JSON list of N, CA and C in Angstrom, two decimals:
[
{"chain": "L", "resi": 1, "resn": "MET", "atom": "N", "xyz": [56.28, 78.00, 23.83]},
{"chain": "L", "resi": 1, "resn": "MET", "atom": "CA", "xyz": [56.42, 79.21, 23.03]},
{"chain": "L", "resi": 1, "resn": "MET", "atom": "C", "xyz": [56.82, 80.35, 23.95]},
{"chain": "L", "resi": 2, "resn": "SER", "atom": "N", "xyz": [57.85, 81.09, 23.59]},
{"chain": "L", "resi": 2, "resn": "SER", "atom": "CA", "xyz": [58.29, 82.20, 24.42]},
{"chain": "L", "resi": 2, "resn": "SER", "atom": "C", "xyz": [57.47, 83.45, 24.11]},
{"chain": "L", "resi": 3, "resn": "ASP", "atom": "N", "xyz": [57.43, 84.34, 25.10]},
{"chain": "L", "resi": 3, "resn": "ASP", "atom": "CA", "xyz": [56.74, 85.61, 24.91]},
{"chain": "L", "resi": 3, "resn": "ASP", "atom": "C", "xyz": [57.68, 86.56, 24.18]},
{"chain": "L", "resi": 4, "resn": "ASN", "atom": "N", "xyz": [57.21, 87.20, 23.14]},
{"chain": "L", "resi": 4, "resn": "ASN", "atom": "CA", "xyz": [58.01, 88.13, 22.36]},
{"chain": "L", "resi": 4, "resn": "ASN", "atom": "C", "xyz": [57.30, 89.46, 22.24]},
{"chain": "L", "resi": 5, "resn": "VAL", "atom": "N", "xyz": [58.07, 90.48, 21.97]},
{"chain": "L", "resi": 5, "resn": "VAL", "atom": "CA", "xyz": [57.53, 91.80, 21.66]},
{"chain": "L", "resi": 5, "resn": "VAL", "atom": "C", "xyz": [58.00, 92.14, 20.26]},
{"chain": "L", "resi": 6, "resn": "TYR", "atom": "N", "xyz": [57.11, 92.65, 19.45]},
{"chain": "L", "resi": 6, "resn": "TYR", "atom": "CA", "xyz": [57.41, 92.95, 18.06]},
{"chain": "L", "resi": 6, "resn": "TYR", "atom": "C", "xyz": [57.29, 94.45, 17.80]},
{"chain": "L", "resi": 7, "resn": "LYS", "atom": "N", "xyz": [58.06, 94.92, 16.84]},
{"chain": "L", "resi": 7, "resn": "LYS", "atom": "CA", "xyz": [57.96, 96.30, 16.39]},
{"chain": "L", "resi": 7, "resn": "LYS", "atom": "C", "xyz": [57.60, 96.27, 14.92]},
{"chain": "L", "resi": 8, "resn": "VAL", "atom": "N", "xyz": [56.82, 97.25, 14.51]},
{"chain": "L", "resi": 8, "resn": "VAL", "atom": "CA", "xyz": [56.41, 97.36, 13.10]},
{"chain": "L", "resi": 8, "resn": "VAL", "atom": "C", "xyz": [56.92, 98.70, 12.58]},
{"chain": "L", "resi": 9, "resn": "ILE", "atom": "N", "xyz": [57.58, 98.65, 11.43]},
{"chain": "L", "resi": 9, "resn": "ILE", "atom": "CA", "xyz": [58.01, 99.88, 10.76]},
{"chain": "L", "resi": 9, "resn": "ILE", "atom": "C", "xyz": [57.33, 99.95, 9.40]},
{"chain": "L", "resi": 10, "resn": "GLU", "atom": "N", "xyz": [57.33, 101.12, 8.81]},
{"chain": "L", "resi": 10, "resn": "GLU", "atom": "CA", "xyz": [56.73, 101.30, 7.49]},
{"chain": "L", "resi": 10, "resn": "GLU", "atom": "C", "xyz": [57.82, 101.79, 6.54]},
{"chain": "L", "resi": 11, "resn": "VAL", "atom": "N", "xyz": [57.93, 101.13, 5.40]},
{"chain": "L", "resi": 11, "resn": "VAL", "atom": "CA", "xyz": [58.89, 101.53, 4.38]},
{"chain": "L", "resi": 11, "resn": "VAL", "atom": "C", "xyz": [58.19, 101.58, 3.03]},
{"chain": "L", "resi": 12, "resn": "VAL", "atom": "N", "xyz": [58.81, 102.27, 2.09]},
{"chain": "L", "resi": 12, "resn": "VAL", "atom": "CA", "xyz": [58.28, 102.36, 0.73]},
{"chain": "L", "resi": 12, "resn": "VAL", "atom": "C", "xyz": [59.35, 101.87, -0.23]},
{"chain": "L", "resi": 13, "resn": "GLY", "atom": "N", "xyz": [58.99, 100.90, -1.06]},
{"chain": "L", "resi": 13, "resn": "GLY", "atom": "CA", "xyz": [59.90, 100.39, -2.09]},
{"chain": "L", "resi": 13, "resn": "GLY", "atom": "C", "xyz": [59.43, 100.83, -3.46]},
{"chain": "L", "resi": 14, "resn": "SER", "atom": "N", "xyz": [60.38, 100.98, -4.37]},
{"chain": "L", "resi": 14, "resn": "SER", "atom": "CA", "xyz": [60.00, 101.39, -5.73]},
{"chain": "L", "resi": 14, "resn": "SER", "atom": "C", "xyz": [60.81, 100.61, -6.75]},
{"chain": "L", "resi": 15, "resn": "SER", "atom": "N", "xyz": [60.24, 100.51, -7.95]},
{"chain": "L", "resi": 15, "resn": "SER", "atom": "CA", "xyz": [60.89, 99.78, -9.03]},
{"chain": "L", "resi": 15, "resn": "SER", "atom": "C", "xyz": [60.27, 100.16, -10.37]},
{"chain": "L", "resi": 16, "resn": "SER", "atom": "N", "xyz": [61.08, 100.18, -11.38]},
{"chain": "L", "resi": 16, "resn": "SER", "atom": "CA", "xyz": [60.56, 100.38, -12.73]},
{"chain": "L", "resi": 16, "resn": "SER", "atom": "C", "xyz": [60.22, 99.04, -13.38]},
{"chain": "L", "resi": 17, "resn": "THR", "atom": "N", "xyz": [60.57, 97.94, -12.70]},
{"chain": "L", "resi": 17, "resn": "THR", "atom": "CA", "xyz": [60.34, 96.59, -13.23]},
{"chain": "L", "resi": 17, "resn": "THR", "atom": "C", "xyz": [58.97, 96.04, -12.88]},
{"chain": "L", "resi": 18, "resn": "GLY", "atom": "N", "xyz": [58.55, 96.16, -11.60]},
{"chain": "L", "resi": 18, "resn": "GLY", "atom": "CA", "xyz": [57.26, 95.63, -11.20]},
{"chain": "L", "resi": 18, "resn": "GLY", "atom": "C", "xyz": [57.03, 95.71, -9.70]},
{"chain": "L", "resi": 19, "resn": "ILE", "atom": "N", "xyz": [55.83, 95.35, -9.30]},
{"chain": "L", "resi": 19, "resn": "ILE", "atom": "CA", "xyz": [55.44, 95.42, -7.89]},
{"chain": "L", "resi": 19, "resn": "ILE", "atom": "C", "xyz": [56.26, 94.44, -7.06]},
{"chain": "L", "resi": 20, "resn": "GLU", "atom": "N", "xyz": [56.43, 93.23, -7.54]},
{"chain": "L", "resi": 20, "resn": "GLU", "atom": "CA", "xyz": [57.20, 92.23, -6.79]},
{"chain": "L", "resi": 20, "resn": "GLU", "atom": "C", "xyz": [58.64, 92.70, -6.57]},
{"chain": "L", "resi": 21, "resn": "ASP", "atom": "N", "xyz": [59.23, 93.30, -7.57]},
{"chain": "L", "resi": 21, "resn": "ASP", "atom": "CA", "xyz": [60.59, 93.82, -7.44]},
{"chain": "L", "resi": 21, "resn": "ASP", "atom": "C", "xyz": [60.64, 94.96, -6.42]},
{"chain": "L", "resi": 22, "resn": "ALA", "atom": "N", "xyz": [59.63, 95.80, -6.40]},
{"chain": "L", "resi": 22, "resn": "ALA", "atom": "CA", "xyz": [59.57, 96.90, -5.43]},
{"chain": "L", "resi": 22, "resn": "ALA", "atom": "C", "xyz": [59.51, 96.35, -4.01]},
{"chain": "L", "resi": 23, "resn": "VAL", "atom": "N", "xyz": [58.72, 95.28, -3.80]},
{"chain": "L", "resi": 23, "resn": "VAL", "atom": "CA", "xyz": [58.64, 94.64, -2.48]},
{"chain": "L", "resi": 23, "resn": "VAL", "atom": "C", "xyz": [59.98, 94.05, -2.10]},
{"chain": "L", "resi": 24, "resn": "GLU", "atom": "N", "xyz": [60.59, 93.31, -3.01]},
{"chain": "L", "resi": 24, "resn": "GLU", "atom": "CA", "xyz": [61.87, 92.66, -2.72]},
{"chain": "L", "resi": 24, "resn": "GLU", "atom": "C", "xyz": [62.97, 93.68, -2.42]},
{"chain": "L", "resi": 25, "resn": "GLN", "atom": "N", "xyz": [62.98, 94.79, -3.14]},
{"chain": "L", "resi": 25, "resn": "GLN", "atom": "CA", "xyz": [63.98, 95.82, -2.88]},
{"chain": "L", "resi": 25, "resn": "GLN", "atom": "C", "xyz": [63.77, 96.46, -1.50]},
{"chain": "L", "resi": 26, "resn": "ALA", "atom": "N", "xyz": [62.51, 96.70, -1.14]},
{"chain": "L", "resi": 26, "resn": "ALA", "atom": "CA", "xyz": [62.22, 97.28, 0.17]},
{"chain": "L", "resi": 26, "resn": "ALA", "atom": "C", "xyz": [62.65, 96.35, 1.30]},
{"chain": "L", "resi": 27, "resn": "ILE", "atom": "N", "xyz": [62.37, 95.07, 1.17]},
{"chain": "L", "resi": 27, "resn": "ILE", "atom": "CA", "xyz": [62.76, 94.09, 2.19]},
{"chain": "L", "resi": 27, "resn": "ILE", "atom": "C", "xyz": [64.28, 93.98, 2.26]},
{"chain": "L", "resi": 28, "resn": "ALA", "atom": "N", "xyz": [64.94, 93.93, 1.12]},
{"chain": "L", "resi": 28, "resn": "ALA", "atom": "CA", "xyz": [66.40, 93.81, 1.10]},
{"chain": "L", "resi": 28, "resn": "ALA", "atom": "C", "xyz": [67.05, 95.02, 1.76]},
{"chain": "L", "resi": 29, "resn": "ARG", "atom": "N", "xyz": [66.55, 96.19, 1.47]},
{"chain": "L", "resi": 29, "resn": "ARG", "atom": "CA", "xyz": [67.13, 97.41, 2.06]},
{"chain": "L", "resi": 29, "resn": "ARG", "atom": "C", "xyz": [66.88, 97.47, 3.56]},
{"chain": "L", "resi": 30, "resn": "ALA", "atom": "N", "xyz": [65.66, 97.14, 3.98]},
{"chain": "L", "resi": 30, "resn": "ALA", "atom": "CA", "xyz": [65.35, 97.15, 5.41]},
{"chain": "L", "resi": 30, "resn": "ALA", "atom": "C", "xyz": [66.20, 96.11, 6.15]},
{"chain": "L", "resi": 31, "resn": "SER", "atom": "N", "xyz": [66.43, 94.97, 5.53]},
{"chain": "L", "resi": 31, "resn": "SER", "atom": "CA", "xyz": [67.22, 93.90, 6.15]},
{"chain": "L", "resi": 31, "resn": "SER", "atom": "C", "xyz": [68.67, 94.31, 6.38]},
{"chain": "L", "resi": 32, "resn": "ALA", "atom": "N", "xyz": [69.13, 95.31, 5.65]},
{"chain": "L", "resi": 32, "resn": "ALA", "atom": "CA", "xyz": [70.51, 95.77, 5.83]},
{"chain": "L", "resi": 32, "resn": "ALA", "atom": "C", "xyz": [70.70, 96.49, 7.16]},
{"chain": "L", "resi": 33, "resn": "THR", "atom": "N", "xyz": [69.62, 97.02, 7.73]},
{"chain": "L", "resi": 33, "resn": "THR", "atom": "CA", "xyz": [69.74, 97.76, 8.98]},
{"chain": "L", "resi": 33, "resn": "THR", "atom": "C", "xyz": [68.84, 97.24, 10.11]},
{"chain": "L", "resi": 34, "resn": "VAL", "atom": "N", "xyz": [67.91, 96.37, 9.80]},
{"chain": "L", "resi": 34, "resn": "VAL", "atom": "CA", "xyz": [66.98, 95.84, 10.80]},
{"chain": "L", "resi": 34, "resn": "VAL", "atom": "C", "xyz": [67.16, 94.32, 10.87]},
{"chain": "L", "resi": 35, "resn": "GLU", "atom": "N", "xyz": [67.37, 93.81, 12.09]},
{"chain": "L", "resi": 35, "resn": "GLU", "atom": "CA", "xyz": [67.54, 92.38, 12.28]},
{"chain": "L", "resi": 35, "resn": "GLU", "atom": "C", "xyz": [66.22, 91.72, 12.67]},
{"chain": "L", "resi": 36, "resn": "ASP", "atom": "N", "xyz": [66.14, 90.43, 12.45]},
{"chain": "L", "resi": 36, "resn": "ASP", "atom": "CA", "xyz": [65.02, 89.59, 12.88]},
{"chain": "L", "resi": 36, "resn": "ASP", "atom": "C", "xyz": [63.69, 89.97, 12.22]},
{"chain": "L", "resi": 37, "resn": "ILE", "atom": "N", "xyz": [63.74, 90.37, 10.95]},
{"chain": "L", "resi": 37, "resn": "ILE", "atom": "CA", "xyz": [62.49, 90.63, 10.22]},
{"chain": "L", "resi": 37, "resn": "ILE", "atom": "C", "xyz": [61.76, 89.31, 10.04]},
{"chain": "L", "resi": 38, "resn": "GLY", "atom": "N", "xyz": [60.48, 89.30, 10.37]},
{"chain": "L", "resi": 38, "resn": "GLY", "atom": "CA", "xyz": [59.71, 88.06, 10.30]},
{"chain": "L", "resi": 38, "resn": "GLY", "atom": "C", "xyz": [58.56, 88.08, 9.33]},
{"chain": "L", "resi": 39, "resn": "TRP", "atom": "N", "xyz": [58.06, 89.27, 8.99]},
{"chain": "L", "resi": 39, "resn": "TRP", "atom": "CA", "xyz": [56.90, 89.32, 8.10]},
{"chain": "L", "resi": 39, "resn": "TRP", "atom": "C", "xyz": [56.77, 90.70, 7.48]},
{"chain": "L", "resi": 40, "resn": "PHE", "atom": "N", "xyz": [55.94, 90.78, 6.43]},
{"chain": "L", "resi": 40, "resn": "PHE", "atom": "CA", "xyz": [55.62, 92.07, 5.83]},
{"chain": "L", "resi": 40, "resn": "PHE", "atom": "C", "xyz": [54.17, 92.06, 5.36]},
{"chain": "L", "resi": 41, "resn": "GLU", "atom": "N", "xyz": [53.62, 93.24, 5.20]},
{"chain": "L", "resi": 41, "resn": "GLU", "atom": "CA", "xyz": [52.27, 93.41, 4.69]},
{"chain": "L", "resi": 41, "resn": "GLU", "atom": "C", "xyz": [52.28, 94.59, 3.72]},
{"chain": "L", "resi": 42, "resn": "VAL", "atom": "N", "xyz": [51.80, 94.38, 2.50]},
{"chain": "L", "resi": 42, "resn": "VAL", "atom": "CA", "xyz": [51.68, 95.47, 1.55]},
{"chain": "L", "resi": 42, "resn": "VAL", "atom": "C", "xyz": [50.41, 96.23, 1.89]},
{"chain": "L", "resi": 43, "resn": "THR", "atom": "N", "xyz": [50.55, 97.52, 2.21]},
{"chain": "L", "resi": 43, "resn": "THR", "atom": "CA", "xyz": [49.40, 98.31, 2.62]},
{"chain": "L", "resi": 43, "resn": "THR", "atom": "C", "xyz": [48.92, 99.27, 1.54]},
{"chain": "L", "resi": 44, "resn": "GLU", "atom": "N", "xyz": [49.79, 99.55, 0.57]},
{"chain": "L", "resi": 44, "resn": "GLU", "atom": "CA", "xyz": [49.41, 100.49, -0.48]},
{"chain": "L", "resi": 44, "resn": "GLU", "atom": "C", "xyz": [50.24, 100.20, -1.73]},
{"chain": "L", "resi": 45, "resn": "THR", "atom": "N", "xyz": [49.61, 100.34, -2.88]},
{"chain": "L", "resi": 45, "resn": "THR", "atom": "CA", "xyz": [50.29, 100.17, -4.16]},
{"chain": "L", "resi": 45, "resn": "THR", "atom": "C", "xyz": [49.97, 101.37, -5.04]},
{"chain": "L", "resi": 46, "resn": "ARG", "atom": "N", "xyz": [51.02, 101.96, -5.59]},
{"chain": "L", "resi": 46, "resn": "ARG", "atom": "CA", "xyz": [50.86, 103.13, -6.47]},
{"chain": "L", "resi": 46, "resn": "ARG", "atom": "C", "xyz": [51.72, 102.93, -7.70]},
{"chain": "L", "resi": 47, "resn": "GLY", "atom": "N", "xyz": [51.49, 103.78, -8.68]},
{"chain": "L", "resi": 47, "resn": "GLY", "atom": "CA", "xyz": [52.34, 103.74, -9.87]},
{"chain": "L", "resi": 47, "resn": "GLY", "atom": "C", "xyz": [52.35, 105.08, -10.57]},
{"chain": "L", "resi": 48, "resn": "HIS", "atom": "N", "xyz": [53.29, 105.20, -11.48]},
{"chain": "L", "resi": 48, "resn": "HIS", "atom": "CA", "xyz": [53.45, 106.41, -12.28]},
{"chain": "L", "resi": 48, "resn": "HIS", "atom": "C", "xyz": [53.27, 106.03, -13.74]},
{"chain": "L", "resi": 49, "resn": "VAL", "atom": "N", "xyz": [52.49, 106.81, -14.46]},
{"chain": "L", "resi": 49, "resn": "VAL", "atom": "CA", "xyz": [52.21, 106.54, -15.87]},
{"chain": "L", "resi": 49, "resn": "VAL", "atom": "C", "xyz": [52.87, 107.60, -16.74]},
{"chain": "L", "resi": 50, "resn": "GLU", "atom": "N", "xyz": [53.56, 107.13, -17.77]},
{"chain": "L", "resi": 50, "resn": "GLU", "atom": "CA", "xyz": [54.15, 108.02, -18.77]},
{"chain": "L", "resi": 50, "resn": "GLU", "atom": "C", "xyz": [53.76, 107.52, -20.16]},
{"chain": "L", "resi": 51, "resn": "ASN", "atom": "N", "xyz": [53.25, 108.42, -20.98]},
{"chain": "L", "resi": 51, "resn": "ASN", "atom": "CA", "xyz": [52.87, 108.08, -22.36]},
{"chain": "L", "resi": 51, "resn": "ASN", "atom": "C", "xyz": [51.94, 106.88, -22.43]},
{"chain": "L", "resi": 52, "resn": "GLY", "atom": "N", "xyz": [51.00, 106.81, -21.50]},
{"chain": "L", "resi": 52, "resn": "GLY", "atom": "CA", "xyz": [50.00, 105.74, -21.51]},
{"chain": "L", "resi": 52, "resn": "GLY", "atom": "C", "xyz": [50.48, 104.39, -21.03]},
{"chain": "L", "resi": 53, "resn": "LYS", "atom": "N", "xyz": [51.69, 104.33, -20.45]},
{"chain": "L", "resi": 53, "resn": "LYS", "atom": "CA", "xyz": [52.23, 103.06, -19.97]},
{"chain": "L", "resi": 53, "resn": "LYS", "atom": "C", "xyz": [52.73, 103.23, -18.54]},
{"chain": "L", "resi": 54, "resn": "VAL", "atom": "N", "xyz": [52.69, 102.13, -17.79]},
{"chain": "L", "resi": 54, "resn": "VAL", "atom": "CA", "xyz": [53.22, 102.16, -16.42]},
{"chain": "L", "resi": 54, "resn": "VAL", "atom": "C", "xyz": [54.73, 102.33, -16.50]},
{"chain": "L", "resi": 55, "resn": "ALA", "atom": "N", "xyz": [55.23, 103.37, -15.84]},
{"chain": "L", "resi": 55, "resn": "ALA", "atom": "CA", "xyz": [56.66, 103.66, -15.87]},
{"chain": "L", "resi": 55, "resn": "ALA", "atom": "C", "xyz": [57.35, 103.31, -14.56]},
{"chain": "L", "resi": 56, "resn": "HIS", "atom": "N", "xyz": [56.59, 103.28, -13.46]},
{"chain": "L", "resi": 56, "resn": "HIS", "atom": "CA", "xyz": [57.21, 103.07, -12.16]},
{"chain": "L", "resi": 56, "resn": "HIS", "atom": "C", "xyz": [56.17, 102.54, -11.18]},
{"chain": "L", "resi": 57, "resn": "TYR", "atom": "N", "xyz": [56.59, 101.62, -10.33]},
{"chain": "L", "resi": 57, "resn": "TYR", "atom": "CA", "xyz": [55.74, 101.04, -9.29]},
{"chain": "L", "resi": 57, "resn": "TYR", "atom": "C", "xyz": [56.26, 101.46, -7.93]},
{"chain": "L", "resi": 58, "resn": "GLN", "atom": "N", "xyz": [55.35, 101.67, -6.99]},
{"chain": "L", "resi": 58, "resn": "GLN", "atom": "CA", "xyz": [55.72, 102.02, -5.62]},
{"chain": "L", "resi": 58, "resn": "GLN", "atom": "C", "xyz": [54.78, 101.30, -4.66]},
{"chain": "L", "resi": 59, "resn": "VAL", "atom": "N", "xyz": [55.36, 100.67, -3.65]},
{"chain": "L", "resi": 59, "resn": "VAL", "atom": "CA", "xyz": [54.56, 99.94, -2.66]},
{"chain": "L", "resi": 59, "resn": "VAL", "atom": "C", "xyz": [54.94, 100.38, -1.25]},
{"chain": "L", "resi": 60, "resn": "THR", "atom": "N", "xyz": [53.94, 100.50, -0.40]},
{"chain": "L", "resi": 60, "resn": "THR", "atom": "CA", "xyz": [54.17, 100.79, 1.02]},
{"chain": "L", "resi": 60, "resn": "THR", "atom": "C", "xyz": [54.02, 99.48, 1.78]},
{"chain": "L", "resi": 61, "resn": "LEU", "atom": "N", "xyz": [55.00, 99.19, 2.63]},
{"chain": "L", "resi": 61, "resn": "LEU", "atom": "CA", "xyz": [55.00, 97.94, 3.39]},
{"chain": "L", "resi": 61, "resn": "LEU", "atom": "C", "xyz": [55.05, 98.22, 4.88]},
{"chain": "L", "resi": 62, "resn": "LYS", "atom": "N", "xyz": [54.35, 97.41, 5.64]},
{"chain": "L", "resi": 62, "resn": "LYS", "atom": "CA", "xyz": [54.58, 97.31, 7.07]},
{"chain": "L", "resi": 62, "resn": "LYS", "atom": "C", "xyz": [55.49, 96.10, 7.25]},
{"chain": "L", "resi": 63, "resn": "ILE", "atom": "N", "xyz": [56.58, 96.29, 7.99]},
{"chain": "L", "resi": 63, "resn": "ILE", "atom": "CA", "xyz": [57.54, 95.22, 8.21]},
{"chain": "L", "resi": 63, "resn": "ILE", "atom": "C", "xyz": [57.62, 94.97, 9.72]},
{"chain": "L", "resi": 64, "resn": "GLY", "atom": "N", "xyz": [57.44, 93.70, 10.11]},
{"chain": "L", "resi": 64, "resn": "GLY", "atom": "CA", "xyz": [57.48, 93.34, 11.52]},
{"chain": "L", "resi": 64, "resn": "GLY", "atom": "C", "xyz": [58.76, 92.61, 11.88]},
{"chain": "L", "resi": 65, "resn": "PHE", "atom": "N", "xyz": [59.33, 92.97, 13.03]},
{"chain": "L", "resi": 65, "resn": "PHE", "atom": "CA", "xyz": [60.52, 92.28, 13.50]},
{"chain": "L", "resi": 65, "resn": "PHE", "atom": "C", "xyz": [60.46, 92.12, 15.01]},
{"chain": "L", "resi": 66, "resn": "THR", "atom": "N", "xyz": [61.18, 91.11, 15.52]},
{"chain": "L", "resi": 66, "resn": "THR", "atom": "CA", "xyz": [61.20, 90.79, 16.94]},
{"chain": "L", "resi": 66, "resn": "THR", "atom": "C", "xyz": [62.19, 91.69, 17.67]},
{"chain": "L", "resi": 67, "resn": "LEU", "atom": "N", "xyz": [61.77, 92.27, 18.77]},
{"chain": "L", "resi": 67, "resn": "LEU", "atom": "CA", "xyz": [62.66, 93.04, 19.62]},
{"chain": "L", "resi": 67, "resn": "LEU", "atom": "C", "xyz": [63.44, 92.07, 20.49]},
{"chain": "L", "resi": 68, "resn": "ARG", "atom": "N", "xyz": [64.72, 92.33, 20.60]},
{"chain": "L", "resi": 68, "resn": "ARG", "atom": "CA", "xyz": [65.56, 91.46, 21.42]},
{"chain": "L", "resi": 68, "resn": "ARG", "atom": "C", "xyz": [65.40, 91.80, 22.89]},
{"chain": "L", "resi": 69, "resn": "ASN", "atom": "N", "xyz": [65.66, 90.81, 23.75]},
{"chain": "L", "resi": 69, "resn": "ASN", "atom": "CA", "xyz": [65.59, 91.01, 25.21]},
{"chain": "L", "resi": 69, "resn": "ASN", "atom": "C", "xyz": [66.77, 91.80, 25.70]}
]
């Protein structure tokens, strides 16, 4: 096993569809500019309520990726 160094960034994803969609959108967007993403952790979940119904979901993610040599 080689020695690696990892970096962790924090991003926020949002969706009117659901929590899973908010996570997937955040990962997809981060992947457009960050290479070698290996894992994520949901650290916070929030939502917005309108007229007694959930209108919007928001999740905060920690995303880990390997730093290149």
